[in-house]
Coordinates of C-alpha atoms and ligand atoms in Angstrom, one line a residue:
M20 CA 0.0 0.0 0.0
L21 CA 1.6 3.2 -1.2
I22 CA 1.0 6.4 0.8
D23 CA 1.0 9.4 -1.4
L24 CA 0.5 12.8 0.2
T25 CA 1.7 14.9 -2.8
D26 CA 0.1 18.4 -2.9
K27 CA -1.2 18.0 0.7
H28 CA -0.2 20.5 3.3
F29 CA -0.3 19.6 7.0
L30 CA 0.1 21.5 10.3
V31 CA 1.8 19.5 13.1
T32 CA 1.9 21.1 16.5
G33 CA 5.0 20.4 18.6
G34 CA 6.9 19.1 15.6
G35 CA 10.4 20.1 16.6
R36 CA 11.1 17.0 18.7
G37 CA 9.8 13.6 19.9
I38 CA 6.8 12.0 18.3
G39 CA 5.9 15.3 16.4
K40 CA 9.3 15.4 14.8
A41 CA 8.9 11.8 13.5
I42 CA 5.4 12.7 12.1
V43 CA 6.8 15.8 10.3
L44 CA 9.6 13.7 8.7
Q45 CA 7.3 10.9 7.6
L46 CA 4.7 13.3 6.2
L47 CA 7.4 14.9 4.1
S48 CA 8.8 11.5 3.0
A49 CA 5.3 10.7 1.8
G50 CA 5.3 13.8 -0.4
A51 CA 3.4 16.2 1.8
S52 CA 4.4 19.7 2.6
V53 CA 4.5 20.5 6.4
S54 CA 4.2 23.5 8.6
F55 CA 5.2 22.7 12.1
T56 CA 5.4 24.5 15.4
Y57 CA 7.6 24.8 18.5
N58 CA 6.9 26.7 21.7
Y59 CA 10.1 26.8 23.8
G60 CA 12.4 24.6 21.8
K61 CA 13.5 27.1 19.1
E62 CA 17.1 25.9 18.7
T63 CA 16.2 22.3 18.3
A64 CA 13.3 23.0 15.9
M65 CA 15.4 25.5 13.8
F66 CA 18.1 22.9 13.5
F67 CA 15.6 20.2 12.4
L68 CA 14.1 22.7 9.9
Q69 CA 17.5 23.3 8.3
E70 CA 18.0 19.5 7.9
L71 CA 14.6 19.1 6.4
L72 CA 15.0 21.9 3.9
Q73 CA 18.1 20.2 2.5
Q74 CA 16.2 17.0 2.0
F75 CA 12.9 18.5 1.0
P76 CA 13.6 22.0 -0.4
G77 CA 10.7 24.4 -0.1
K78 CA 8.4 21.9 1.5
A79 CA 8.7 22.7 5.2
A80 CA 8.0 25.8 7.4
L81 CA 8.4 26.5 11.1
Y82 CA 6.3 28.7 13.3
Q83 CA 6.4 29.6 17.0
A84 CA 3.1 29.3 18.7
D85 CA 1.8 28.4 22.2
V86 CA -1.2 26.1 21.8
K87 CA -2.5 27.3 25.2
D88 CA -3.2 30.7 23.6
E89 CA -6.3 30.9 21.5
E90 CA -5.3 34.1 19.7
Q91 CA -1.9 32.7 18.9
S92 CA -3.5 29.6 17.5
K93 CA -5.9 31.6 15.3
A94 CA -3.1 33.8 14.1
L95 CA -0.9 30.8 13.3
V96 CA -3.6 29.1 11.2
S97 CA -4.4 32.3 9.3
E98 CA -0.7 33.0 8.6
I99 CA -0.2 29.4 7.4
E100 CA -3.2 29.4 5.2
K101 CA -1.7 32.4 3.3
S102 CA 1.8 30.9 3.1
P103 CA 3.4 29.6 -0.1
L104 CA 2.8 26.0 1.0
G105 CA -0.9 26.7 0.3
S106 CA -4.1 25.9 2.2
L107 CA -4.1 23.2 4.8
Y108 CA -5.4 19.7 4.1
G109 CA -4.7 18.3 7.6
L110 CA -4.0 19.1 11.2
V111 CA -2.1 16.9 13.6
N112 CA -2.7 18.0 17.2
N113 CA 0.5 16.5 18.7
A114 CA 1.7 19.1 21.3
G115 CA 1.4 17.9 24.8
I116 CA 2.9 17.9 28.2
T117 CA 2.9 15.9 31.5
A118 CA 3.0 17.2 35.0
D119 CA 2.7 14.0 37.0
A120 CA 2.1 13.7 40.7
P121 CA -0.1 11.6 43.0
F122 CA -3.5 13.2 43.1
F123 CA -3.1 14.2 46.8
S124 CA -0.1 16.4 46.0
M125 CA -1.1 17.5 42.5
T126 CA -1.4 21.3 42.5
T127 CA -4.2 23.2 40.7
A128 CA -1.4 24.9 38.7
M129 CA -0.3 21.4 37.5
W130 CA -3.8 20.4 36.7
K131 CA -4.5 23.6 34.7
D132 CA -1.3 23.6 32.8
V133 CA -1.9 20.1 31.5
M134 CA -5.6 21.0 30.7
D135 CA -4.6 24.2 28.9
T136 CA -1.9 22.6 26.8
N137 CA -3.3 19.2 25.9
L138 CA -7.0 19.7 25.8
N139 CA -7.5 23.5 25.3
G140 CA -4.6 23.4 22.8
T141 CA -6.3 20.7 20.8
Y142 CA -9.6 22.6 20.9
F143 CA -8.1 26.0 19.9
L144 CA -6.2 24.5 16.9
S145 CA -9.2 22.4 15.8
K146 CA -11.4 25.5 16.1
A147 CA -8.9 27.6 14.1
V148 CA -9.0 25.2 11.1
I149 CA -12.6 24.2 11.1
K150 CA -14.1 26.9 8.8
A151 CA -11.4 26.3 6.2
F152 CA -11.9 22.5 6.5
I153 CA -15.7 22.8 6.1
R154 CA -15.1 24.8 2.9
K155 CA -12.5 22.4 1.6
K156 CA -14.7 19.3 1.9
N157 CA -11.7 17.1 2.0
S158 CA -9.5 17.2 5.1
K159 CA -8.2 15.3 8.1
I160 CA -7.6 16.0 11.8
I161 CA -5.5 13.6 13.8
N162 CA -5.3 14.0 17.6
V163 CA -2.6 12.5 19.7
S164 CA -4.2 10.9 22.8
S165 CA -2.6 8.3 25.1
V166 CA -3.3 4.9 26.7
S167 CA -3.5 7.0 29.9
G168 CA -6.7 8.4 28.5
I169 CA -8.2 4.9 28.0
R170 CA -7.3 3.1 31.2
G171 CA -6.0 5.8 33.6
A172 CA -2.5 5.9 35.1
V173 CA -1.3 6.5 38.7
G174 CA 0.1 10.0 39.0
Q175 CA -1.5 11.2 35.8
A176 CA -5.0 12.4 36.9
N177 CA -4.5 15.6 34.9
Y178 CA -2.9 14.0 31.9
G179 CA -5.2 11.1 31.6
A180 CA -8.3 13.3 31.9
T181 CA -7.1 15.4 29.0
K182 CA -6.3 12.4 26.9
A183 CA -9.7 10.8 27.6
A184 CA -11.4 14.1 26.7
I185 CA -9.4 14.2 23.4
I186 CA -10.9 10.8 22.6
S187 CA -14.4 12.1 23.2
L188 CA -13.7 15.3 21.3
T189 CA -12.4 13.2 18.4
K190 CA -15.7 11.3 18.2
T191 CA -17.9 14.4 18.4
L192 CA -16.0 16.2 15.7
A193 CA -16.0 13.1 13.5
M194 CA -19.8 13.0 13.8
E195 CA -20.4 16.7 13.3
F196 CA -18.1 17.1 10.3
A197 CA -18.5 13.7 8.5
K198 CA -20.8 15.5 6.0
F199 CA -18.0 17.8 5.1
N200 CA -15.7 14.9 4.3
L201 CA -13.5 15.7 7.2
Q202 CA -12.2 12.6 9.0
V203 CA -11.2 13.0 12.6
N204 CA -9.2 10.2 14.3
A205 CA -6.9 9.8 17.3
V206 CA -3.9 7.7 18.2
A207 CA -3.3 6.5 21.7
P208 CA 0.4 5.6 22.2
G209 CA 1.6 3.6 25.1
F210 CA 5.2 4.1 26.2
I211 CA 7.2 5.7 23.4
D212 CA 10.9 6.4 23.7
T213 CA 11.0 10.2 23.8
E214 CA 12.1 13.0 26.1
M215 CA 8.8 12.6 27.9
V216 CA 9.9 9.1 28.9
A217 CA 13.6 10.0 29.2
K218 CA 12.7 11.9 32.5
M219 CA 12.3 8.4 34.1
N220 CA 15.2 6.6 35.8
E221 CA 16.7 3.4 34.2
Q222 CA 15.2 1.2 36.8
D223 CA 11.7 2.5 36.1
K224 CA 12.3 2.1 32.3
K225 CA 13.3 -1.5 32.8
K226 CA 10.1 -2.1 34.9
I227 CA 8.1 -0.6 32.1
D228 CA 9.7 -2.8 29.4
Q229 CA 8.7 -5.9 31.5
M230 CA 5.1 -4.7 31.7
I231 CA 4.8 -4.5 27.9
P232 CA 3.9 -7.8 26.2
M233 CA 6.4 -6.9 23.4
K234 CA 9.0 -6.1 26.1
R235 CA 10.1 -2.8 24.7
M236 CA 8.9 0.8 24.3
G237 CA 7.6 1.9 20.9
T238 CA 9.6 4.2 18.7
T239 CA 8.5 7.6 17.4
A240 CA 8.7 6.3 13.9
E241 CA 6.2 3.6 14.7
V242 CA 3.7 6.2 15.9
A243 CA 4.4 8.3 12.9
N244 CA 3.6 5.4 10.5
L245 CA 0.1 5.2 12.0
V246 CA -0.5 8.9 11.9
V247 CA 0.6 9.1 8.3
F248 CA -1.8 6.3 7.4
L249 CA -4.6 8.3 9.1
C250 CA -3.5 11.4 7.2
S251 CA -3.8 9.6 3.9
E252 CA -6.7 8.9 1.6
N253 CA -6.2 5.2 2.4
S254 CA -8.0 5.9 5.6
N255 CA -10.9 7.8 4.0
Y256 CA -13.7 5.5 5.4
I257 CA -12.3 5.7 9.0
T258 CA -13.5 8.4 11.3
G259 CA -14.0 9.0 15.1
Q260 CA -11.7 6.2 16.0
T261 CA -8.8 5.9 18.5
F262 CA -6.0 3.6 17.5
V263 CA -4.0 2.2 20.4
I264 CA -0.3 1.7 19.6
D265 CA 1.3 0.2 22.7
G266 CA 3.0 -3.2 22.1
G267 CA 0.1 -4.9 23.8
L268 CA 0.3 -2.9 27.1
T269 CA -3.5 -2.4 27.5
L270 CA -4.5 -6.0 26.5
Ligands
LIG19 P1 7.9 15.7 24.0 O1 9.1 15.0 23.4 O2 8.0 16.2 25.4 O3 7.5 16.9 23.0 C1 6.4 17.7 23.3 C2 6.1 18.6 22.2 O4 5.0 19.4 22.5 C3 7.3 19.5 21.9 O5 7.5 19.7 20.6 C4 6.9 20.8 22.6 O6 7.4 22.0 21.9 C5 5.4 20.8 22.3 N1 4.6 21.6 23.3 C6 4.5 21.5 24.6 N2 3.8 22.5 25.1 C7 3.4 23.3 24.1 C8 2.7 24.5 24.0 N3 2.1 25.1 25.1 N4 2.5 25.0 22.7 C9 3.1 24.4 21.7 N5 3.8 23.3 21.7 C10 4.0 22.7 22.9 O7 6.7 14.7 23.9 P2 6.3 13.5 23.0 O8 6.6 12.3 23.8 O9 6.9 13.6 21.7 O10 4.7 13.7 23.0 C11 4.0 14.1 21.9 C12 2.6 13.8 22.1 O11 2.4 12.4 22.3 C13 2.0 14.4 23.3 O12 0.6 14.8 23.0 C14 2.0 13.3 24.3 O13 1.0 13.5 25.3 C15 1.7 12.1 23.4 N6 2.1 10.8 24.0 C16 3.4 10.6 24.3 C17 3.8 9.3 24.8 C18 5.2 8.9 25.1 O14 5.4 7.9 25.6 N7 6.2 9.7 24.8 C19 2.8 8.4 25.1 C20 1.5 8.7 24.8 C21 1.1 9.9 24.2 P3 8.7 22.8 22.5 O15 9.7 21.8 22.7 O16 9.0 23.7 21.4 O17 8.3 23.5 23.8

């Protein structure tokens, strides 16, 4: 099955590192053009952009935007829509954070920060593209959820709640916009080897490997493969679904 995204322009939030970076790279490899964002990681994202432009000249663009900020999200989309890469075909809501703590010691600031970034960020960006996508009548939104939003996780009351809400939001948007040929799907990764996981100590990482039936964490490229499939026309009859990619963790 060949995935061809030629002439399709995607916006990937948080594309400068981790899972988002792999998504950007694989979308470009499939022929798409990609606008991607960073928030604090300017240097890393700029370096990545330079590498990309050598391999895919004229096909990638980088923007700074904080997904927590509705005005910034609106301005980002309107700037991208006018850019030389053309109008958007798809949005990948990837940007996300964790601020883990047992519920007893989780502060309201930790709760709000994760809500604002993961859930409100997904809402703001989806809202910012929706009019254009309704007009286009051929578009995709992919939301990055997590297995923590499916089964809960100790220490992640805030994070899991946002990721569960994203699954619900995915279903509602899929139902409301199916008539406009907009497919909205989510992916729910388990443990993926990124900086988010790198914060853990080696002993905890080994424990996690043992919990996973496949005895290893996933790679960012494996998540990106799934996202790229959902971005492609090969998935045109799929909408409102959440695809777990976790090496069997939640079985
Ligand atoms: P990561 O390496 O920590 O990267 C997070 C990305 O989100 C960065 O690019 C960061 O940009 C961006 N970001 C954070 N806050 C932002 C904000 N306010 N505005 C704009 N961008 C912001 O994380 P990751 O592991 O790749 O995670 C990517 C997505 O996958 C997240 O939604 C996460 O919840 C989900 N996920 C990850 C795992 C895992 O095991 N890693 C598992 C399940 C789900 P800057 O660096 O520029 O600030």
